[in-house]
mmCIF file of C-alpha atoms and ligand atoms in Angstrom:
data_model
loop_
_atom_site.group_PDB
_atom_site.id
_atom_site.type_symbol
_atom_site.label_atom_id
_atom_site.label_comp_id
_atom_site.label_asym_id
_atom_site.label_seq_id
_atom_site.Cartn_x
_atom_site.Cartn_y
_atom_site.Cartn_z
ATOM 1 C CA UNK A 5 -17.170 8.179 15.983
ATOM 2 C CA UNK A 6 -15.325 5.994 18.498
ATOM 3 C CA UNK A 7 -16.606 2.467 18.946
ATOM 4 C CA UNK A 8 -16.199 1.312 22.559
ATOM 5 C CA UNK A 9 -16.570 -2.302 23.640
ATOM 6 C CA UNK A 10 -18.873 -2.542 26.633
ATOM 7 C CA UNK A 11 -18.019 -4.993 29.421
ATOM 8 C CA UNK A 12 -20.325 -7.651 28.025
ATOM 9 C CA UNK A 13 -18.607 -7.589 24.613
ATOM 10 C CA UNK A 14 -15.160 -7.486 26.202
ATOM 11 C CA UNK A 15 -16.015 -10.574 28.290
ATOM 12 C CA UNK A 16 -17.355 -12.409 25.201
ATOM 13 C CA UNK A 17 -14.199 -11.617 23.199
ATOM 14 C CA UNK A 18 -11.944 -12.773 26.069
ATOM 15 C CA UNK A 19 -13.925 -16.015 26.435
ATOM 16 C CA UNK A 20 -13.708 -16.655 22.676
ATOM 17 C CA UNK A 21 -9.962 -16.081 22.775
ATOM 18 C CA UNK A 22 -9.533 -18.583 25.609
ATOM 19 C CA UNK A 23 -11.696 -21.155 23.770
ATOM 20 C CA UNK A 24 -9.632 -20.821 20.588
ATOM 21 C CA UNK A 25 -6.363 -21.388 22.447
ATOM 22 C CA UNK A 26 -7.800 -24.263 24.533
ATOM 23 C CA UNK A 27 -9.205 -26.074 21.484
ATOM 24 C CA UNK A 28 -6.165 -25.433 19.304
ATOM 25 C CA UNK A 29 -5.606 -28.360 16.935
ATOM 26 C CA UNK A 30 -8.979 -29.881 17.873
ATOM 27 C CA UNK A 31 -11.390 -27.335 16.433
ATOM 28 C CA UNK A 32 -10.990 -25.489 13.139
ATOM 29 C CA UNK A 33 -10.276 -21.762 13.367
ATOM 30 C CA UNK A 34 -11.885 -19.516 10.733
ATOM 31 C CA UNK A 35 -10.388 -16.044 10.311
ATOM 32 C CA UNK A 36 -12.178 -13.389 8.274
ATOM 33 C CA UNK A 37 -9.544 -11.016 6.902
ATOM 34 C CA UNK A 38 -9.857 -7.492 5.505
ATOM 35 C CA UNK A 39 -7.326 -5.533 3.428
ATOM 36 C CA UNK A 40 -7.809 -1.920 2.276
ATOM 37 C CA UNK A 41 -4.317 -0.388 2.519
ATOM 38 C CA UNK A 42 -4.080 0.941 -1.040
ATOM 39 C CA UNK A 43 -6.187 0.375 -4.151
ATOM 40 C CA UNK A 44 -7.608 -3.131 -3.646
ATOM 41 C CA UNK A 45 -10.611 -3.826 -1.421
ATOM 42 C CA UNK A 46 -10.171 -7.426 -0.374
ATOM 43 C CA UNK A 47 -11.742 -9.906 2.045
ATOM 44 C CA UNK A 48 -10.857 -13.546 2.643
ATOM 45 C CA UNK A 49 -11.756 -16.491 4.830
ATOM 46 C CA UNK A 50 -8.754 -18.533 5.962
ATOM 47 C CA UNK A 51 -9.037 -21.874 7.792
ATOM 48 C CA UNK A 52 -6.362 -22.830 10.327
ATOM 49 C CA UNK A 53 -3.885 -20.304 8.956
ATOM 50 C CA UNK A 54 -3.006 -22.153 5.762
ATOM 51 C CA UNK A 55 -6.164 -22.983 3.847
ATOM 52 C CA UNK A 56 -7.718 -20.156 1.840
ATOM 53 C CA UNK A 57 -11.467 -20.785 1.544
ATOM 54 C CA UNK A 58 -12.058 -17.534 -0.338
ATOM 55 C CA UNK A 59 -10.083 -14.475 -1.402
ATOM 56 C CA UNK A 60 -12.158 -11.742 -3.048
ATOM 57 C CA UNK A 61 -10.290 -8.782 -4.542
ATOM 58 C CA UNK A 62 -12.056 -5.732 -5.913
ATOM 59 C CA UNK A 63 -9.422 -3.688 -7.722
ATOM 60 C CA UNK A 64 -9.649 0.083 -8.171
ATOM 61 C CA UNK A 65 -7.055 0.132 -10.959
ATOM 62 C CA UNK A 66 -9.613 1.179 -13.596
ATOM 63 C CA UNK A 67 -10.726 4.088 -11.388
ATOM 64 C CA UNK A 68 -7.180 5.401 -10.765
ATOM 65 C CA UNK A 69 -5.894 4.772 -14.300
ATOM 66 C CA UNK A 70 -7.153 8.096 -15.625
ATOM 67 C CA UNK A 71 -5.188 9.953 -12.902
ATOM 68 C CA UNK A 72 -1.959 8.066 -13.649
ATOM 69 C CA UNK A 73 -1.683 6.805 -10.059
ATOM 70 C CA UNK A 74 -3.623 6.164 -6.850
ATOM 71 C CA UNK A 75 -5.570 9.220 -5.593
ATOM 72 C CA UNK A 76 -5.889 8.681 -1.808
ATOM 73 C CA UNK A 77 -9.286 10.353 -1.358
ATOM 74 C CA UNK A 78 -10.770 8.449 -4.300
ATOM 75 C CA UNK A 79 -9.327 5.207 -2.879
ATOM 76 C CA UNK A 80 -10.997 5.752 0.544
ATOM 77 C CA UNK A 81 -14.349 6.484 -1.076
ATOM 78 C CA UNK A 82 -14.150 3.407 -3.305
ATOM 79 C CA UNK A 83 -13.256 1.183 -0.334
ATOM 80 C CA UNK A 84 -16.288 2.510 1.561
ATOM 81 C CA UNK A 85 -18.546 1.666 -1.374
ATOM 82 C CA UNK A 86 -17.089 -1.786 -1.956
ATOM 83 C CA UNK A 87 -16.259 -3.239 1.454
ATOM 84 C CA UNK A 88 -19.629 -4.552 2.549
ATOM 85 C CA UNK A 89 -20.226 -6.383 -0.754
ATOM 86 C CA UNK A 90 -16.679 -7.771 -0.834
ATOM 87 C CA UNK A 91 -16.982 -9.205 2.702
ATOM 88 C CA UNK A 92 -20.336 -10.799 1.861
ATOM 89 C CA UNK A 93 -18.880 -12.289 -1.298
ATOM 90 C CA UNK A 94 -15.945 -13.735 0.665
ATOM 91 C CA UNK A 95 -18.314 -15.407 3.146
ATOM 92 C CA UNK A 96 -20.513 -16.783 0.363
ATOM 93 C CA UNK A 97 -17.566 -18.101 -1.655
ATOM 94 C CA UNK A 98 -16.187 -19.803 1.473
ATOM 95 C CA UNK A 99 -19.659 -21.201 2.293
ATOM 96 C CA UNK A 100 -19.213 -19.870 5.809
ATOM 97 C CA UNK A 101 -21.775 -18.004 7.868
ATOM 98 C CA UNK A 102 -20.789 -14.896 9.783
ATOM 99 C CA UNK A 103 -21.571 -16.690 13.062
ATOM 100 C CA UNK A 104 -18.896 -19.318 12.266
ATOM 101 C CA UNK A 105 -16.113 -16.712 12.160
ATOM 102 C CA UNK A 106 -13.715 -17.074 15.110
ATOM 103 C CA UNK A 107 -11.693 -13.874 14.632
ATOM 104 C CA UNK A 108 -11.449 -10.824 12.386
ATOM 105 C CA UNK A 109 -8.010 -9.817 11.059
ATOM 106 C CA UNK A 110 -7.337 -6.445 9.470
ATOM 107 C CA UNK A 111 -4.452 -4.560 7.893
ATOM 108 C CA UNK A 112 -3.856 -1.483 10.109
ATOM 109 C CA UNK A 113 -0.662 -0.245 8.384
ATOM 110 C CA UNK A 114 1.377 0.571 6.435
ATOM 111 C CA UNK A 115 -0.623 2.256 3.695
ATOM 112 C CA UNK A 116 -2.823 5.223 2.827
ATOM 113 C CA UNK A 117 -4.356 6.479 6.061
ATOM 114 C CA UNK A 118 -7.895 7.072 4.765
ATOM 115 C CA UNK A 119 -7.935 3.748 2.933
ATOM 116 C CA UNK A 120 -6.689 1.858 6.010
ATOM 117 C CA UNK A 121 -9.316 3.528 8.203
ATOM 118 C CA UNK A 122 -12.137 2.046 6.118
ATOM 119 C CA UNK A 123 -10.910 -1.516 6.717
ATOM 120 C CA UNK A 124 -10.083 -0.920 10.383
ATOM 121 C CA UNK A 125 -13.501 0.627 11.141
ATOM 122 C CA UNK A 126 -15.332 -2.170 9.332
ATOM 123 C CA UNK A 127 -13.311 -4.895 11.089
ATOM 124 C CA UNK A 128 -13.828 -3.255 14.480
ATOM 125 C CA UNK A 129 -17.589 -3.124 13.977
ATOM 126 C CA UNK A 130 -17.654 -6.772 12.874
ATOM 127 C CA UNK A 131 -15.629 -7.996 15.840
ATOM 128 C CA UNK A 132 -17.873 -5.981 18.157
ATOM 129 C CA UNK A 133 -21.065 -7.363 16.635
ATOM 130 C CA UNK A 134 -19.799 -10.958 16.653
ATOM 131 C CA UNK A 135 -17.991 -10.777 19.988
ATOM 132 C CA UNK A 136 -14.824 -12.264 18.483
ATOM 133 C CA UNK A 137 -11.180 -11.123 18.738
ATOM 134 C CA UNK A 138 -9.905 -8.403 16.452
ATOM 135 C CA UNK A 139 -6.344 -8.997 15.207
ATOM 136 C CA UNK A 140 -4.187 -6.225 13.804
ATOM 137 C CA UNK A 141 -1.918 -7.152 10.917
ATOM 138 C CA UNK A 142 1.154 -5.420 9.501
ATOM 139 C CA UNK A 143 0.729 -5.268 5.712
ATOM 140 C CA UNK A 144 4.417 -5.769 4.909
ATOM 141 C CA UNK A 145 4.702 -8.826 7.159
ATOM 142 C CA UNK A 146 1.494 -10.181 5.607
ATOM 143 C CA UNK A 147 3.109 -10.099 2.141
ATOM 144 C CA UNK A 148 5.757 -12.490 3.491
ATOM 145 C CA UNK A 149 3.081 -14.704 5.086
ATOM 146 C CA UNK A 150 1.468 -15.161 1.640
ATOM 147 C CA UNK A 151 4.150 -17.779 1.064
ATOM 148 C CA UNK A 152 2.650 -20.097 3.727
ATOM 149 C CA UNK A 153 -0.466 -20.518 1.576
ATOM 150 C CA UNK A 154 1.192 -22.387 -1.236
ATOM 151 C CA UNK A 155 4.106 -23.967 0.623
ATOM 152 C CA UNK A 156 2.624 -26.272 3.283
ATOM 153 C CA UNK A 157 6.098 -27.200 4.587
ATOM 154 C CA UNK A 158 7.458 -23.659 4.827
ATOM 155 C CA UNK A 159 8.302 -22.574 8.364
ATOM 156 C CA UNK A 160 10.735 -20.063 9.893
ATOM 157 C CA UNK A 161 13.612 -19.411 9.875
ATOM 158 C CA UNK A 162 14.008 -18.131 6.315
ATOM 159 C CA UNK A 163 14.988 -14.979 4.447
ATOM 160 C CA UNK A 164 12.466 -12.796 2.587
ATOM 161 C CA UNK A 165 12.921 -10.268 -0.179
ATOM 162 C CA UNK A 166 9.982 -7.851 0.021
ATOM 163 C CA UNK A 167 9.464 -5.805 -3.132
ATOM 164 C CA UNK A 168 6.340 -3.686 -3.508
ATOM 165 C CA UNK A 169 5.052 -0.264 -4.458
ATOM 166 C CA UNK A 170 5.790 1.045 -0.975
ATOM 167 C CA UNK A 171 8.624 -1.157 0.340
ATOM 168 C CA UNK A 172 11.869 -2.787 -0.600
ATOM 169 C CA UNK A 173 13.466 -4.835 2.149
ATOM 170 C CA UNK A 174 15.483 -7.915 2.933
ATOM 171 C CA UNK A 175 14.233 -9.440 6.189
ATOM 172 C CA UNK A 176 15.176 -12.410 8.282
ATOM 173 C CA UNK A 177 12.005 -14.226 9.349
ATOM 174 C CA UNK A 178 12.818 -15.689 12.759
ATOM 175 C CA UNK A 179 9.331 -16.889 13.795
ATOM 176 C CA UNK A 180 5.764 -16.738 12.448
ATOM 177 C CA UNK A 181 5.334 -13.308 14.009
ATOM 178 C CA UNK A 182 8.861 -11.845 14.135
ATOM 179 C CA UNK A 183 10.928 -10.448 11.290
ATOM 180 C CA UNK A 184 14.313 -8.743 11.578
ATOM 181 C CA UNK A 185 15.258 -6.060 9.063
ATOM 182 C CA UNK A 186 18.546 -6.825 7.278
ATOM 183 C CA UNK A 187 18.436 -4.055 4.680
ATOM 184 C CA UNK A 188 15.995 -1.708 3.003
ATOM 185 C CA UNK A 189 15.811 1.043 0.433
ATOM 186 C CA UNK A 190 17.243 4.357 1.556
ATOM 187 C CA UNK A 191 14.903 6.286 -0.764
ATOM 188 C CA UNK A 192 12.252 5.034 -3.228
ATOM 189 C CA UNK A 193 10.682 1.589 -3.227
ATOM 190 C CA UNK A 194 11.489 -0.502 -6.290
ATOM 191 C CA UNK A 195 7.809 -0.549 -7.364
ATOM 192 C CA UNK A 196 7.732 3.252 -7.191
ATOM 193 C CA UNK A 197 10.724 3.365 -9.577
ATOM 194 C CA UNK A 198 9.020 0.938 -11.984
ATOM 195 C CA UNK A 199 5.808 2.995 -11.949
ATOM 196 C CA UNK A 200 7.647 6.312 -12.407
ATOM 197 C CA UNK A 201 9.745 5.051 -15.336
ATOM 198 C CA UNK A 202 6.562 3.665 -16.903
ATOM 199 C CA UNK A 203 4.800 6.990 -16.463
ATOM 200 C CA UNK A 204 7.604 8.946 -18.161
ATOM 201 C CA UNK A 205 7.438 6.449 -21.013
ATOM 202 C CA UNK A 206 3.707 7.145 -21.322
ATOM 203 C CA UNK A 207 2.631 3.675 -20.133
ATOM 204 C CA UNK A 208 -0.631 3.238 -18.262
ATOM 205 C CA UNK A 209 -0.826 2.839 -14.438
ATOM 206 C CA UNK A 210 0.239 0.533 -12.874
ATOM 207 C CA UNK A 211 3.346 0.607 -15.019
ATOM 208 C CA UNK A 212 5.367 -2.187 -13.386
ATOM 209 C CA UNK A 213 3.744 -5.053 -15.309
ATOM 210 C CA UNK A 214 4.036 -3.102 -18.595
ATOM 211 C CA UNK A 215 7.762 -2.430 -18.092
ATOM 212 C CA UNK A 216 8.181 -6.137 -17.302
ATOM 213 C CA UNK A 217 6.457 -7.126 -20.562
ATOM 214 C CA UNK A 218 8.316 -4.636 -22.788
ATOM 215 C CA UNK A 219 11.695 -5.542 -21.230
ATOM 216 C CA UNK A 220 11.298 -9.099 -22.524
ATOM 217 C CA UNK A 221 11.876 -7.884 -26.100
ATOM 218 C CA UNK A 222 14.625 -5.418 -25.200
ATOM 219 C CA UNK A 223 18.398 -5.512 -24.774
ATOM 220 C CA UNK A 224 20.383 -4.429 -21.740
ATOM 221 C CA UNK A 225 22.247 -1.914 -23.903
ATOM 222 C CA UNK A 226 21.965 1.401 -22.028
ATOM 223 C CA UNK A 227 24.212 2.131 -19.012
ATOM 224 C CA UNK A 228 22.251 4.108 -16.441
ATOM 225 C CA UNK A 229 24.719 5.527 -13.924
ATOM 226 C CA UNK A 230 23.901 4.480 -10.380
ATOM 227 C CA UNK A 231 25.463 5.380 -7.040
ATOM 228 C CA UNK A 232 28.057 2.877 -5.803
ATOM 229 C CA UNK A 233 27.941 3.975 -2.153
ATOM 230 C CA UNK A 234 25.688 1.116 -1.037
ATOM 231 C CA UNK A 235 27.613 -1.566 -2.880
ATOM 232 C CA UNK A 236 28.776 -3.399 0.243
ATOM 233 C CA UNK A 237 25.660 -2.709 2.313
ATOM 234 C CA UNK A 238 22.373 -4.642 2.428
ATOM 235 C CA UNK A 239 20.560 -1.354 1.813
ATOM 236 C CA UNK A 240 19.655 -0.260 -1.682
ATOM 237 C CA UNK A 241 18.694 2.899 -3.544
ATOM 238 C CA UNK A 242 16.437 3.395 -6.551
ATOM 239 C CA UNK A 243 16.002 7.137 -6.801
ATOM 240 C CA UNK A 244 19.351 7.729 -8.577
ATOM 241 C CA UNK A 245 18.552 5.056 -11.145
ATOM 242 C CA UNK A 246 15.035 6.445 -11.627
ATOM 243 C CA UNK A 247 16.425 9.951 -12.213
ATOM 244 C CA UNK A 248 19.058 8.630 -14.628
ATOM 245 C CA UNK A 249 16.355 6.914 -16.701
ATOM 246 C CA UNK A 250 14.137 10.028 -16.685
ATOM 247 C CA UNK A 251 17.074 12.274 -17.701
ATOM 248 C CA UNK A 252 17.974 9.879 -20.515
ATOM 249 C CA UNK A 253 14.386 9.901 -21.838
ATOM 250 C CA UNK A 254 14.065 13.696 -21.587
ATOM 251 C CA UNK A 255 17.416 14.310 -23.314
ATOM 252 C CA UNK A 256 16.466 11.983 -26.170
ATOM 253 C CA UNK A 257 13.104 13.744 -26.523
ATOM 254 C CA UNK A 258 14.748 17.206 -26.546
ATOM 255 C CA UNK A 259 17.038 16.064 -29.348
ATOM 256 C CA UNK A 260 14.074 14.555 -31.177
ATOM 257 C CA UNK A 261 15.865 11.224 -31.178
ATOM 258 C CA UNK A 262 13.928 7.994 -31.317
ATOM 259 C CA UNK A 263 13.397 6.110 -28.048
ATOM 260 C CA UNK A 264 13.865 2.371 -27.914
ATOM 261 C CA UNK A 265 11.305 1.760 -25.177
ATOM 262 C CA UNK A 266 12.026 -1.962 -24.962
ATOM 263 C CA UNK A 267 15.771 -1.392 -24.455
ATOM 264 C CA UNK A 268 15.084 1.315 -21.839
ATOM 265 C CA UNK A 269 12.789 -1.055 -19.910
ATOM 266 C CA UNK A 270 15.273 -3.928 -20.130
ATOM 267 C CA UNK A 271 18.292 -1.796 -19.106
ATOM 268 C CA UNK A 272 16.416 -0.169 -16.195
ATOM 269 C CA UNK A 273 15.069 -3.496 -14.987
ATOM 270 C CA UNK A 274 18.436 -5.244 -15.156
ATOM 271 C CA UNK A 275 20.096 -2.487 -13.113
ATOM 272 C CA UNK A 276 17.261 -2.374 -10.557
ATOM 273 C CA UNK A 277 17.060 -6.119 -10.026
ATOM 274 C CA UNK A 278 20.653 -7.375 -10.233
ATOM 275 C CA UNK A 279 21.943 -5.484 -7.170
ATOM 276 C CA UNK A 280 18.933 -6.474 -5.101
ATOM 277 C CA UNK A 281 19.228 -10.162 -5.951
ATOM 278 C CA UNK A 282 22.956 -10.265 -5.190
ATOM 279 C CA UNK A 283 22.422 -8.510 -1.812
ATOM 280 C CA UNK A 284 19.632 -10.965 -0.950
ATOM 281 C CA UNK A 285 21.730 -14.008 -1.798
ATOM 282 C CA UNK A 286 24.631 -12.570 0.241
ATOM 283 C CA UNK A 287 22.230 -12.035 3.175
ATOM 284 C CA UNK A 288 21.192 -15.723 2.989
ATOM 285 C CA UNK A 289 24.779 -16.981 2.813
ATOM 286 C CA UNK A 290 26.172 -14.724 5.558
ATOM 287 C CA UNK A 291 23.297 -15.671 7.905
ATOM 288 C CA UNK A 292 23.399 -19.380 7.058
ATOM 289 C CA UNK A 293 19.829 -19.355 5.786
ATOM 290 C CA UNK A 294 18.963 -21.889 3.114
ATOM 291 C CA UNK A 295 15.408 -20.809 2.211
ATOM 292 C CA UNK A 296 14.414 -17.585 0.473
ATOM 293 C CA UNK A 297 10.886 -16.322 -0.218
ATOM 294 C CA UNK A 298 9.820 -13.480 -2.497
ATOM 295 C CA UNK A 299 6.984 -11.193 -1.416
ATOM 296 C CA UNK A 300 5.062 -8.116 -2.575
ATOM 297 C CA UNK A 301 3.636 -6.824 -5.835
ATOM 298 C CA UNK A 302 6.963 -6.587 -7.659
ATOM 299 C CA UNK A 303 7.568 -10.288 -6.876
ATOM 300 C CA UNK A 304 5.176 -10.790 -9.804
ATOM 301 C CA UNK A 305 7.981 -9.496 -12.029
ATOM 302 C CA UNK A 306 9.221 -12.186 -14.390
ATOM 303 C CA UNK A 307 12.862 -11.024 -14.365
ATOM 304 C CA UNK A 308 13.089 -10.960 -10.536
ATOM 305 C CA UNK A 309 11.557 -14.434 -10.422
ATOM 306 C CA UNK A 310 13.941 -15.744 -13.077
ATOM 307 C CA UNK A 311 17.092 -14.239 -11.511
ATOM 308 C CA UNK A 312 16.102 -15.355 -7.997
ATOM 309 C CA UNK A 313 15.552 -18.869 -9.344
ATOM 310 C CA UNK A 314 18.943 -18.947 -11.134
ATOM 311 C CA UNK A 315 20.946 -17.560 -8.205
ATOM 312 C CA UNK A 316 19.204 -19.743 -5.613
ATOM 313 C CA UNK A 317 19.912 -22.816 -7.711
ATOM 314 C CA UNK A 318 23.579 -21.822 -7.976
ATOM 315 C CA UNK A 319 23.896 -21.389 -4.196
ATOM 316 C CA UNK A 320 21.729 -24.325 -3.126
ATOM 317 C CA UNK A 321 19.026 -22.125 -1.624
ATOM 318 C CA UNK A 322 15.385 -23.263 -1.692
ATOM 319 C CA UNK A 323 13.235 -20.580 -3.325
ATOM 320 C CA UNK A 324 9.512 -19.972 -2.680
ATOM 321 C CA UNK A 325 7.639 -17.632 -4.961
ATOM 322 C CA UNK A 326 3.923 -16.934 -4.464
ATOM 323 C CA UNK A 327 1.550 -17.191 -7.438
ATOM 324 C CA UNK A 328 0.686 -13.781 -8.905
ATOM 325 C CA UNK A 329 -2.619 -13.423 -7.014
ATOM 326 C CA UNK A 330 -0.760 -13.656 -3.675
ATOM 327 C CA UNK A 331 2.024 -11.254 -4.757
ATOM 328 C CA UNK A 332 -0.170 -8.175 -5.135
ATOM 329 C CA UNK A 333 -2.433 -6.944 -2.329
ATOM 330 C CA UNK A 334 -4.943 -9.520 -1.082
ATOM 331 C CA UNK A 335 -6.744 -10.351 2.165
ATOM 332 C CA UNK A 336 -5.745 -14.045 2.210
ATOM 333 C CA UNK A 337 -2.216 -13.107 3.317
ATOM 334 C CA UNK A 338 -3.759 -10.962 6.086
ATOM 335 C CA UNK A 339 -5.822 -13.945 7.249
ATOM 336 C CA UNK A 340 -2.722 -16.154 7.362
ATOM 337 C CA UNK A 341 -0.669 -13.750 9.468
ATOM 338 C CA UNK A 342 -3.770 -12.917 11.524
ATOM 339 C CA UNK A 343 -4.053 -16.604 12.455
ATOM 340 C CA UNK A 344 -0.410 -16.815 13.549
ATOM 341 C CA UNK A 345 -0.702 -13.560 15.523
ATOM 342 C CA UNK A 346 -3.806 -14.951 17.220
ATOM 343 C CA UNK A 347 -2.098 -18.223 18.124
ATOM 344 C CA UNK A 348 0.936 -16.359 19.488
ATOM 345 C CA UNK A 349 -1.343 -14.059 21.485
ATOM 346 C CA UNK A 350 0.138 -11.111 19.591
ATOM 347 C CA UNK A 351 -1.602 -8.257 17.855
ATOM 348 C CA UNK A 352 -4.915 -8.788 19.667
ATOM 349 C CA UNK A 353 -6.480 -5.372 19.280
ATOM 350 C CA UNK A 354 -8.959 -3.467 21.389
ATOM 351 C CA UNK A 355 -11.558 -0.836 20.559
ATOM 352 C CA UNK A 356 -8.830 1.831 20.407
ATOM 353 C CA UNK A 357 -7.152 0.304 17.314
ATOM 354 C CA UNK A 358 -6.114 3.038 14.856
ATOM 355 C CA UNK A 359 -4.716 2.887 11.359
ATOM 356 C CA UNK A 360 -0.979 3.714 11.133
ATOM 357 C CA UNK A 361 0.139 5.046 7.783
ATOM 358 C CA UNK A 362 3.915 4.608 8.156
ATOM 359 C CA UNK A 363 3.964 1.479 10.293
ATOM 360 C CA UNK A 364 7.489 0.008 10.366
ATOM 361 C CA UNK A 365 8.166 -3.701 9.933
HETATM 362 O O1 KG4 B 25 2.299 -5.086 -3.118
HETATM 363 P P1 KG4 B 25 1.551 -4.216 -4.041
HETATM 364 O O2 KG4 B 25 0.323 -4.785 -4.703
HETATM 365 O O3 KG4 B 25 1.111 -2.904 -3.320
HETATM 366 C C1 KG4 B 25 1.895 -2.332 -2.334
HETATM 367 O O4 KG4 B 25 1.788 -2.802 -1.153
HETATM 368 O O5 KG4 B 25 2.697 -1.458 -2.688
HETATM 369 O O6 KG4 B 25 2.584 -3.720 -5.155
HETATM 370 C C2 KG4 B 25 2.218 -2.875 -6.202
HETATM 371 C C3 KG4 B 25 3.440 -2.611 -7.048
HETATM 372 C C4 KG4 B 25 3.222 -1.546 -8.115
HETATM 373 O O7 KG4 B 25 4.305 -0.644 -8.049
HETATM 374 C C5 KG4 B 25 3.210 -2.347 -9.419
HETATM 375 O O8 KG4 B 25 3.661 -1.603 -10.530
HETATM 376 C C6 KG4 B 25 4.200 -3.442 -9.072
HETATM 377 O O9 KG4 B 25 3.845 -3.806 -7.749
HETATM 378 N N1 KG4 B 25 4.130 -4.613 -9.959
HETATM 379 C C7 KG4 B 25 5.125 -4.971 -10.800
HETATM 380 C C8 KG4 B 25 4.669 -6.114 -11.505
HETATM 381 N N2 KG4 B 25 3.406 -6.419 -11.060
HETATM 382 C C9 KG4 B 25 3.097 -5.484 -10.109
HETATM 383 N N3 KG4 B 25 6.335 -4.424 -11.005
HETATM 384 C C10 KG4 B 25 7.130 -5.008 -11.916
HETATM 385 N N4 KG4 B 25 6.765 -6.092 -12.642
HETATM 386 C C11 KG4 B 25 5.551 -6.676 -12.465
HETATM 387 N N5 KG4 B 25 5.214 -7.744 -13.192
HETATM 388 ZN ZN1 ZN B 26 1.217 -4.511 -0.676
#
């Protein structure tokens, strides 16, 4: 059912918006943020764009585990069941009353359409009831904004390497609200490749963290053939590598040969990460950018973090890496970007806001 603002609500929202801008820097701005793009139901309260007062995450991992991956319909249902409680918990943890909220920010894409719709509908209803602005937030950009939480001095311009289950991109962050795509994957996202390799190895969903752990005790001893066509580009590809690993595992199994799972994880991970790190460093150097941030779920990976640290040190680039809780999906990052969108007068949504599954950067 469509939710239409009546004139009274529209006037109230407009007035609130004007008050926020007029009192900028004088009065605190509290943003309530909602994130439901995949398998985490999350709500957060963020003060003045940088201070996280609460960040509640209800993960569905245990629900999806038995299916070996996220089942979209199950995800939507679980979000519907959890969202009200998660939002209440976020308000309680922040010691903030609903009436103190100045704006509601919500992830409207990219992600699973049904899952996104739960968050968007809830946020719309809240903004309507409170008479406060509704701010739409791009999930991929929000991952980058997570870095503002723990780096008080970080400000654009800088370069970002976004690595998640759905995206792999190198972007130039030119302002708080604008990001320019430098390169991206031409096929699978890096997280997808991690999860697929893990699945073929019989590891539980989500496989990325398990591959990371096993790789620590392995050797980079297996050469997985990868396409060289993107060598000089900022784009990358992971589907060829993924297929090479799967073929290797299947051939070994057919021959009843023993698999060295740790070596497979280490060799796959080295191949997947090395090219990406060298492209990212080259992007920084060629664009004269001296700060790099990591973003997205795969930024939790210990090898990516280690290699980014080593290469940045070598090339005199300042590296920012979010703590693990801000790498994977969370509403705090949505609240941060929501605040900057609000202040820039961008992304202010109306009652016709819809979820967009394949929203570009
Ligand atoms: O950003 P995210 O939480 O969700 C998306 O927006 O996609 O990323 C989830 C992805 C999954 O593919 C998961 O396996 C991967 O991040 N991941 C990791 C690690 N922790 C999470 N991959 C490799 N190593 C990790 N330590
Ligand atoms: Zn994400």
